Coordinates of C-alpha atoms and ligand atoms in Angstrom, one line a residue:
X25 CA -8.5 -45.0 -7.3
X26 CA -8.7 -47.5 -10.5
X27 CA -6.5 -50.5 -10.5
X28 CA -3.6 -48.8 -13.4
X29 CA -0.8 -50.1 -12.4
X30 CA 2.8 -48.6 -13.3
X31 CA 3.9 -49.9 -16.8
X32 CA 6.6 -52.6 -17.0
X33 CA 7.9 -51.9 -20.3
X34 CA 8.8 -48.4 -21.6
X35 CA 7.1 -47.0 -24.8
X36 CA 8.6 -45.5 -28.0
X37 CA 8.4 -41.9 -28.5
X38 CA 5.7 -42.1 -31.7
X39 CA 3.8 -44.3 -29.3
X40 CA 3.8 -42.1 -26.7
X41 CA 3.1 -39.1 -28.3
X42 CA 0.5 -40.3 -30.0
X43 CA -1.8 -41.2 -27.0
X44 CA -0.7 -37.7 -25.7
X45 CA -2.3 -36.2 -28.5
X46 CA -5.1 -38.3 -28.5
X47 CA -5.8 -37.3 -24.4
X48 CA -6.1 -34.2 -25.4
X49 CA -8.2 -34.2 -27.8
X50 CA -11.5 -33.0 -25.7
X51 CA -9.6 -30.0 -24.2
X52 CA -10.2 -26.6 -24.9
X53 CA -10.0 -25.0 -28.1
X54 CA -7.9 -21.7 -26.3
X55 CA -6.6 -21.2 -29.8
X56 CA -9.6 -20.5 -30.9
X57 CA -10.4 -18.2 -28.5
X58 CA -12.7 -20.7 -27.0
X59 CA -11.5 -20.0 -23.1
X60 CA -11.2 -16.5 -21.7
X61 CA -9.0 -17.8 -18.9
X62 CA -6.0 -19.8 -18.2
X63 CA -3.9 -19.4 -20.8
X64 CA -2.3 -15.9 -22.1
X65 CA -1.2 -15.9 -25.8
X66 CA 0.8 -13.0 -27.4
X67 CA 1.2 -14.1 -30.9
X68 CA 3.5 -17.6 -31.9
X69 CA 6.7 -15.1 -32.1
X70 CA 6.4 -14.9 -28.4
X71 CA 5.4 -18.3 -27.7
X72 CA 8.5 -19.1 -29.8
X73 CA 10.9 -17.1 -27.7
X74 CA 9.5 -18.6 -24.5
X75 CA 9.9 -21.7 -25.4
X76 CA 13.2 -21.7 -26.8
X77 CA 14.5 -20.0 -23.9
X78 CA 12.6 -22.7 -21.4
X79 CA 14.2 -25.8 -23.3
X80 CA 18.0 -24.5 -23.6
X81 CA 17.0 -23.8 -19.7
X82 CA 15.0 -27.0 -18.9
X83 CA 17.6 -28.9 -16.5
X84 CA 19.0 -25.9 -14.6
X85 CA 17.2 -25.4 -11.3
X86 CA 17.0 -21.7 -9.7
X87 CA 17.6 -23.1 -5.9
X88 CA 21.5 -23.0 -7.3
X89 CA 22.5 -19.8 -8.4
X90 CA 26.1 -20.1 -7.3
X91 CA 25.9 -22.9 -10.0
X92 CA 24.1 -21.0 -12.7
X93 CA 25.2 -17.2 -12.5
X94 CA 22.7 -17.4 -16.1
X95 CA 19.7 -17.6 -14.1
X96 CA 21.0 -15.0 -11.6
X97 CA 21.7 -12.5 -13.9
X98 CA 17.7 -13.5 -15.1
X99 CA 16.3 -13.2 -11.8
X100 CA 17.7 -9.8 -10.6
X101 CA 17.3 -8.5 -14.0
X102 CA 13.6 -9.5 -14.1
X103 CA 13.3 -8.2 -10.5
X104 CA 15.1 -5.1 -11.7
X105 CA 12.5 -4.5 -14.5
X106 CA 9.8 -5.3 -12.8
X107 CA 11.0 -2.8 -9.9
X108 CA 11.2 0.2 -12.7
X109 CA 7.9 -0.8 -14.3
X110 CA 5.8 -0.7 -10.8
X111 CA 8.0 2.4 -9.5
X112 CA 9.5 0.8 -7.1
X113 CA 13.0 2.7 -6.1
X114 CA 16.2 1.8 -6.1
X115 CA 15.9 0.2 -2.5
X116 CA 13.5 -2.8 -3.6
X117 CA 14.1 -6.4 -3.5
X118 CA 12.2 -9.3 -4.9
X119 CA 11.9 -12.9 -5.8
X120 CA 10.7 -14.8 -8.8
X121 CA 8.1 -17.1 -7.5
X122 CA 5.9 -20.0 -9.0
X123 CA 3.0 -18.4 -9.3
X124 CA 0.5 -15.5 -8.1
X125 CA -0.1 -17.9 -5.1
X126 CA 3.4 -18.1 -3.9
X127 CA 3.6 -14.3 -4.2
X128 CA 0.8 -13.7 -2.1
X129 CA 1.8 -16.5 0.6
X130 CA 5.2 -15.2 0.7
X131 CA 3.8 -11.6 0.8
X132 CA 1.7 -12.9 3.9
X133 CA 4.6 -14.8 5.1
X134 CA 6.9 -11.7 5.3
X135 CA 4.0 -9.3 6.5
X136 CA 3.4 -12.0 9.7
X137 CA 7.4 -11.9 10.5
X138 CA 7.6 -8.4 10.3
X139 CA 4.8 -8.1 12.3
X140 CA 6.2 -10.3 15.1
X141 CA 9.3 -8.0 15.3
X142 CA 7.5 -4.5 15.3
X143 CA 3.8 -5.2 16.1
X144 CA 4.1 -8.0 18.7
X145 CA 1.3 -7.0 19.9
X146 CA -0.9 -8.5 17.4
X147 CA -0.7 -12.4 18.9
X148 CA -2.8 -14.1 16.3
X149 CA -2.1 -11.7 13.3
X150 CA -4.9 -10.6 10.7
X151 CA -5.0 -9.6 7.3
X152 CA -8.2 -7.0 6.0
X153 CA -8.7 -7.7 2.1
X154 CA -11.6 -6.4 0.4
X155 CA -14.0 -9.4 -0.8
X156 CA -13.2 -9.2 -4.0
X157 CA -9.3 -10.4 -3.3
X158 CA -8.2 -13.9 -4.5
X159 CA -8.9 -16.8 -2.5
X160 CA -4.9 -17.1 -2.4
X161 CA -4.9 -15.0 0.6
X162 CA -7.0 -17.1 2.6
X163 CA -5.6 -20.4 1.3
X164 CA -2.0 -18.4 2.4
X165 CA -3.3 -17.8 5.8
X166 CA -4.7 -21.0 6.5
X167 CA -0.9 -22.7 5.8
X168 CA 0.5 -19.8 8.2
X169 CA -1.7 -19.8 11.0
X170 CA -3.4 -16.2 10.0
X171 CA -6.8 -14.8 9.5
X172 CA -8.7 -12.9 6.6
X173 CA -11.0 -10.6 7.6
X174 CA -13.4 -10.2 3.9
X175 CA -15.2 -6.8 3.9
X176 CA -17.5 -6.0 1.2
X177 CA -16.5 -3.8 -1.5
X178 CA -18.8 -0.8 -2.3
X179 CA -20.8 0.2 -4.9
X180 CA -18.5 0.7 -7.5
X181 CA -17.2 -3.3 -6.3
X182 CA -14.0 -1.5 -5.6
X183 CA -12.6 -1.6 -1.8
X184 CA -14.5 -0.2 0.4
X185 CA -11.9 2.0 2.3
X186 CA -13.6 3.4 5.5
X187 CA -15.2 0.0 6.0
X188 CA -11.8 -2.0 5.9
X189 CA -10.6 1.0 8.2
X190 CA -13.5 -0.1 10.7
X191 CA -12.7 -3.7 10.5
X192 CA -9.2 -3.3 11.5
X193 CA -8.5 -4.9 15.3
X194 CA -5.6 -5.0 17.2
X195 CA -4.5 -8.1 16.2
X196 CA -4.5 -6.6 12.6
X197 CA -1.1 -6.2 10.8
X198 CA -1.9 -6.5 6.7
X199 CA -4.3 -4.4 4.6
X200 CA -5.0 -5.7 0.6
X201 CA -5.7 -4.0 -2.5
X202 CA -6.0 -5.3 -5.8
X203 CA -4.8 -3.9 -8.9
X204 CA -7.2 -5.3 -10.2
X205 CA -9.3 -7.2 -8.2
X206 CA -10.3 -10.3 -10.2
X207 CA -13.8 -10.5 -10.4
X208 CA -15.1 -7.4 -11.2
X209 CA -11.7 -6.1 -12.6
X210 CA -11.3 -2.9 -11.0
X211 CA -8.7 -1.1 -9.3
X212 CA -9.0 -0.7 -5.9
X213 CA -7.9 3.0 -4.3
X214 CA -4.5 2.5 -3.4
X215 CA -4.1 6.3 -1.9
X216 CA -6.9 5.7 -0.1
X217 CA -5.4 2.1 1.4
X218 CA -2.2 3.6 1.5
X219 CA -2.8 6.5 3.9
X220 CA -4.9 4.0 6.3
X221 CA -1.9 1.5 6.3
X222 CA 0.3 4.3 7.0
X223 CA -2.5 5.8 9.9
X224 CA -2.3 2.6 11.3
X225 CA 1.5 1.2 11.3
X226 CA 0.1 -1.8 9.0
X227 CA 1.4 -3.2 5.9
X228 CA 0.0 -3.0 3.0
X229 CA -0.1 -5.4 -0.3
X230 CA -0.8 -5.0 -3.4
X231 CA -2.2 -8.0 -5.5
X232 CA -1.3 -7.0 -8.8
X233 CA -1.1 -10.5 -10.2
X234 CA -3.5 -10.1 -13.5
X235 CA -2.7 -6.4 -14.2
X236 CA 1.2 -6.1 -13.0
X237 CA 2.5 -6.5 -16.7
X238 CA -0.6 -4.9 -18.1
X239 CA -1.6 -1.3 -16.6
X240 CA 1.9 -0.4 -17.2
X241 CA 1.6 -0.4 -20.6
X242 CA -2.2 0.2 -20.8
X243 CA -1.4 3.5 -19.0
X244 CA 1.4 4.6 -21.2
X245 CA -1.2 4.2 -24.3
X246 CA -3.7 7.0 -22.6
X247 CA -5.8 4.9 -20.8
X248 CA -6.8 6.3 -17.3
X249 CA -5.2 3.9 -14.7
X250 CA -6.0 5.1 -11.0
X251 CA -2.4 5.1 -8.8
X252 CA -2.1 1.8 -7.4
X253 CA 2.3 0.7 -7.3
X254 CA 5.4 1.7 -5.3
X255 CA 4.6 5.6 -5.9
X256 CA 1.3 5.0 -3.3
X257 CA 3.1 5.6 0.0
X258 CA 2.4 3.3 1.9
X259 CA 2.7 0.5 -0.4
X260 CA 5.1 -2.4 0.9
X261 CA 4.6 -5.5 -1.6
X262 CA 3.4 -6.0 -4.7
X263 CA 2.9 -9.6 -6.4
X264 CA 2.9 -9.1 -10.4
X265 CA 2.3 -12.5 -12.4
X266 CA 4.7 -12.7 -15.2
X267 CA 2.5 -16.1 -16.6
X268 CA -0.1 -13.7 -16.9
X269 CA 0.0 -10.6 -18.9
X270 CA 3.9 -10.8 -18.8
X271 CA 2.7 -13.8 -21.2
X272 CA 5.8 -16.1 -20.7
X273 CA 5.7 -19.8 -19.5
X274 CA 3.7 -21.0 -16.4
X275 CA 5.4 -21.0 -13.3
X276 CA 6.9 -17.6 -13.3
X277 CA 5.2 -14.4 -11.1
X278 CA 7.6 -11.8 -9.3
X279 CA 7.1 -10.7 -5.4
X280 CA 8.4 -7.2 -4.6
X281 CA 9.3 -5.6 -1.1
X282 CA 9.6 -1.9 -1.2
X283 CA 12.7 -2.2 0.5
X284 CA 15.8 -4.5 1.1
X285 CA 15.4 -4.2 4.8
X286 CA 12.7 -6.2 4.9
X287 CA 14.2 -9.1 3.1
X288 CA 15.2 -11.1 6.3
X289 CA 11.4 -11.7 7.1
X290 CA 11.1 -12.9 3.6
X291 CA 14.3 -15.7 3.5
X292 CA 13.5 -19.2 5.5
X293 CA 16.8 -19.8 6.9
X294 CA 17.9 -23.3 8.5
X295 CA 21.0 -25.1 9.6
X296 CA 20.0 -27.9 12.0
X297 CA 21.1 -30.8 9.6
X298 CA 24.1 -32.4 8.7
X299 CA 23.8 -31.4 4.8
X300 CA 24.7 -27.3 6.0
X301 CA 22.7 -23.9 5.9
X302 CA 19.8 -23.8 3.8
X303 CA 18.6 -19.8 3.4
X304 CA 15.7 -19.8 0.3
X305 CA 13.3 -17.0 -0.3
X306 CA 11.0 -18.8 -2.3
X307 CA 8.5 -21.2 -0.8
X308 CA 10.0 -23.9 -3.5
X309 CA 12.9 -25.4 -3.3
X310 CA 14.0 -26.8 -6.6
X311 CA 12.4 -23.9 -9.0
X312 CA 12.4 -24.4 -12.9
X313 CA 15.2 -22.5 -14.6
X314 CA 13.2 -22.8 -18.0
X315 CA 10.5 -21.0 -16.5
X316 CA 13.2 -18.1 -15.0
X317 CA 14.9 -18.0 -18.2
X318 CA 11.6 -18.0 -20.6
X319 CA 10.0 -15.2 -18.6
X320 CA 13.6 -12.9 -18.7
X321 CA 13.3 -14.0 -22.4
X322 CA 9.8 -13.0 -23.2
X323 CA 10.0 -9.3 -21.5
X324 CA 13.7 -8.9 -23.1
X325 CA 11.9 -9.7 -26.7
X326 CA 9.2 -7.4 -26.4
X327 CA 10.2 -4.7 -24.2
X328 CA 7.9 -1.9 -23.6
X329 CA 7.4 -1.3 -27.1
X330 CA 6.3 -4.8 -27.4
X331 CA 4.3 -4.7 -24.8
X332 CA 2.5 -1.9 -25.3
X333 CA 1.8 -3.3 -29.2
X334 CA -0.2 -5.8 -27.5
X335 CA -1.4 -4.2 -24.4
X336 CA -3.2 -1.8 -27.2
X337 CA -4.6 -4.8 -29.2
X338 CA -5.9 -6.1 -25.9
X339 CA -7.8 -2.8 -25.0
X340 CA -9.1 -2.5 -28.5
X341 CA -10.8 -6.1 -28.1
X342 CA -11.6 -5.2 -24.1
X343 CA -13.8 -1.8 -26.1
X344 CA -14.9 -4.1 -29.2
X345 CA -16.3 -6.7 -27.0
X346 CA -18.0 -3.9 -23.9
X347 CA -19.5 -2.2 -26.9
X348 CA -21.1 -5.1 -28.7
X349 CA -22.0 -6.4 -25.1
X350 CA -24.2 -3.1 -24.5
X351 CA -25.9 -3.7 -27.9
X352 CA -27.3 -7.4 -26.6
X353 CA -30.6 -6.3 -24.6
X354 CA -30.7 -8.2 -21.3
X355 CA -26.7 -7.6 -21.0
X356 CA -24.8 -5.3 -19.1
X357 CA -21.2 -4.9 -18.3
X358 CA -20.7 -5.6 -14.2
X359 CA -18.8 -2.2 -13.1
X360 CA -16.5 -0.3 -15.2
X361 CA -13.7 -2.6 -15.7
X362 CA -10.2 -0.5 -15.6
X363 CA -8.6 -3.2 -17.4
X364 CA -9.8 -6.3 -19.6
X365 CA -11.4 -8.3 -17.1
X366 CA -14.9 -8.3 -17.8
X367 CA -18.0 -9.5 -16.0
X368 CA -21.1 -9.5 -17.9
X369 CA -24.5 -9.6 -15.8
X370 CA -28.2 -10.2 -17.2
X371 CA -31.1 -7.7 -16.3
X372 CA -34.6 -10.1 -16.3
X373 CA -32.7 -13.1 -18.2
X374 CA -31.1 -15.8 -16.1
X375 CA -27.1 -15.5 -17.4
X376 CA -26.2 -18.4 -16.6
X377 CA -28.9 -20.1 -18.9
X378 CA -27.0 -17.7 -21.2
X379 CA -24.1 -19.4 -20.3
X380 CA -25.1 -22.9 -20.8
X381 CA -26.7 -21.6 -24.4
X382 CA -22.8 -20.3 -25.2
X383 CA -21.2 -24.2 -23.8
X384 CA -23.3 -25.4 -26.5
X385 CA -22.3 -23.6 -28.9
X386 CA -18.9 -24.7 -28.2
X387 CA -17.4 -21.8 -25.4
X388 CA -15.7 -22.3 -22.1
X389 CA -17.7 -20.6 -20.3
X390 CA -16.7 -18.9 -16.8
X391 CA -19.2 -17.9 -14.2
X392 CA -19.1 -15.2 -11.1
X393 CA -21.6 -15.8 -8.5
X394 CA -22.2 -11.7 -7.0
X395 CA -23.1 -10.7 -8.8
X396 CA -24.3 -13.5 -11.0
X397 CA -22.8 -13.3 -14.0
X398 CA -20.5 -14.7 -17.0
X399 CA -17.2 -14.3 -16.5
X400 CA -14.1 -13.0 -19.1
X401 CA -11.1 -12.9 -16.9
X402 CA -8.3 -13.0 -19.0
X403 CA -9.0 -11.6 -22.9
X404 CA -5.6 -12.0 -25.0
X405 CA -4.6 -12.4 -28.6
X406 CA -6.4 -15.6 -29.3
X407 CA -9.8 -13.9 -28.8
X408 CA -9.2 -10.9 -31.4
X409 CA -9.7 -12.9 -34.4
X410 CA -13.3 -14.6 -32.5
X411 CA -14.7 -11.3 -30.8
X412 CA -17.1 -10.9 -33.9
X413 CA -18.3 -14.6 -33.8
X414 CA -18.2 -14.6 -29.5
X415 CA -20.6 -11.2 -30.0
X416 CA -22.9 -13.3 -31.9
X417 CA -23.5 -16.1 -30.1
X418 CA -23.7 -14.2 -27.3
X419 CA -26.4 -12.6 -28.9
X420 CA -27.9 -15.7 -30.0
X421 CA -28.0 -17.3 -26.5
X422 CA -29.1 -14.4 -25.2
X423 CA -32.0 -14.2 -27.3
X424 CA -33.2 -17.9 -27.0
X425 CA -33.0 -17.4 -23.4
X426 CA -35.1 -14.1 -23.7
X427 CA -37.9 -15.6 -26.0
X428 CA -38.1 -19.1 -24.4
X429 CA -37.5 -17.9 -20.6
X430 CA -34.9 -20.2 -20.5
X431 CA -33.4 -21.2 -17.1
X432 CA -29.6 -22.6 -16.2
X433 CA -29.6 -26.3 -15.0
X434 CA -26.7 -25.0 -12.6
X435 CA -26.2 -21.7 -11.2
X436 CA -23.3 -22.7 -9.5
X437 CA -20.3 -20.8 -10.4
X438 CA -16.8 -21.9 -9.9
X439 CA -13.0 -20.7 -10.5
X440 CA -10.4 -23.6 -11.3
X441 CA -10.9 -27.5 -10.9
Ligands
LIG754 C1 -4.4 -15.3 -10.9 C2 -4.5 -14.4 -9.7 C3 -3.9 -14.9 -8.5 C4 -3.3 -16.2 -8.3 O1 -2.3 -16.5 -9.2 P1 -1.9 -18.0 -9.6 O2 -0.8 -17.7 -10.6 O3 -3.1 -18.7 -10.2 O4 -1.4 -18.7 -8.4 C5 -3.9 -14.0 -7.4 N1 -4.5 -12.8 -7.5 C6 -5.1 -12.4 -8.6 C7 -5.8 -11.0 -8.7 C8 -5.1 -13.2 -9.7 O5 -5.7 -12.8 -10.9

């Protein structure tokens, strides 16, 4: 820790906002379609909308909603729309959460309580996910006293099915799928999950966090998308991040149960205090109301017109940048990406040289580590207008790596931090 101590005298808004602007003056260039992660932009008309909507609904707080019917009628509408997008019926409940990580620990959370009341036989309860599933479910399980069990995925780095079936033990009571998984980008099979879970009297989770507001639409444009929602029997939750590809402010992702009777395993419920009963279903106490209201916002401005306008323009860039990829010798698209997460591996180059050659051309550059590769988790609307000039360098750094047998100084790769 260095000695700053807390200032005694305020400063003037110009002041302040001037050294604001000046600390971020190194960070990424994601307008420029510098980063292909992190942040999700849809156009300034959308950006527009969500913020509006977050700063008339910056000092409301969702843990009242006696208070504020307004973010009520958000919430169960969002839930509501979310439901009808991912097929859930009419019986489904949900919760708008922080984040993909709160879905996933309240998924986990829910999955453990219901396990406790109908498999009680499972003492120390297990969760099966596939390797490829985000590291929230082992960061979930280590906060509720659960276990991941990884299993590799197969060939085609989607789940591998029979293998997760063979890892399952009796203290087992979750199965994962993602929809789709986020480092190689495919779909896992959902059916094929669905009909174990079911052979088995397990639950079964979905992790739709990076596609939930994106296969809908990329389906409805033609696109193959493999079964993977609500309509898989089988299927009991689903976590669907709306500050994703639902493209509103941060802080917003929906958790859905298939049905209402399994709510009470979701709520934390409490009365041992002299303030009265607390009963929350979201990890979070306090939650944003800007960030309710800006995602109810966003997905009432676009609808599924809207999102469809820019789930195509997305797929058109995803095809734009795997085709000028396969032109680059030495490159190779990782898989067959379902959506527009996109892992690019080298054949007898070392990427991540590649990958250092791109940071100095000015690129944030994410790595995967199996296989090794550089990593384009999340294209939007700020990389359309750079795909040409991204293609080049690419092509460029790939090349000087080629001719001078360039090797990376780190071939370390990391996600976050
Ligand atoms: C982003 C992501 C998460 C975690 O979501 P956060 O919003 O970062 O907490 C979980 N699973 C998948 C597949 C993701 O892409």
């Amino acid at each position: 820790m260095t000695s700053i101590r807390f200032p005694q005298l305020g400063l003037a808004p110009a002041p302040l906002f001037e050294e604001m602007e000046a600390a971020r003056r190194n960070d990424v260039d994601w307008r420029r379609g510098r980063v292909a992660l992190y942040v999700h932009y849809a156009g300034d008309d959308v950006l527009d909308v969500a913020k509006e909507a977050y700063q008339r609904f910056f000092s409301e707080n969702g843990l009242g909603l006696k208070a504020f019917p307004s973010l009520r009628k958000f919430e169960d509408e969002i839930i509501a729309w979310t439901a009808d997008l991912l097929d859930a019926g009419l019986d489904a409940t949900g919760v708008v959460t922080s984040g993909g990580t709160e879905s996933i620990f309240l998924a986990m959370k829910t999955a453990r309580d219901w396990a406790r009341a109908e498999r009680p036989q499972a003492k120390e309860p297990e969760v099966v996910v596939p390797v490829s599933a985000h590291p929230a479910f082992d960061k979930a399980a280590h906060y509720l006293c659960m276990k991941v069990r990884r299993v590799p995925v197969g060939a085609d780095f989607r789940a591998d099915v029979p293998a997760m079936a063979a890892a399952i033990a009796p203290n087992t009571v979750m199965l994962v799928g993602s929809a789709p998984s986020f480092p190689y980008g495919v779909i896992d099979g959902i059916p094929a999950l669905g009909a174990l879970a079911r052979e088995r009297g397990l639950w079964l989770h979905v992790d739709a966090c990076v596609g939930g507001f994106l296969s809908p639409f990329v389906r409805r444009l033609g696109y193959a998308i493999p079964p993977y929602d609500f309509s898989v029997e089988g299927v009991r939750s689903m976590s669907a991040d709306l500050h994703k590809y639902g493209f509103t402010a941060k802080g917003a992702s929906v958790l859905l149960l298939a049905s209402r009777s399994l709510r009470s395993y979701l709520t934390f419920e409490f009365d041992n205090w002299p303030r009265g009963k607390y009963s929350v279903a979201t990890f979070a106490g306090s939650r944003p109301g800007g960030a309710i209201a800006a995602a109810w916002a966003v997905m009432r401005y676009l609808g599924i017109e809207g999102y469809m306008r820019l789930a195509k323009s997305i797929m058109e860039a995803r095809d734009r940048l795997v085709r000028g990829i396969a032109e680059i010798p030495g490159l190779y698209i990782i898989g067959t990406p379902d959506l527009s997460v996109i892992g690019v591996g080298g054949t007898g180059l070392d990427i991540f040289a590649v990958g250092e050659q791109m940071e100095r051309r000015g690129w944030f550059v994410s790595t995967m580590s199996d296989p090794p590769g550089i990593h384009l988790g999340m294209l939007t609307l700020a990389h359309v207008a750079h795909l040409d000039e991204y293609l080049r360098h690419l092509a460029a750094s790939a090349g000087e790596v080629r001719a001078q047998n360039l090797k990376a100084n780190s071939h370390e790769a990391s996600y976050g931090g």
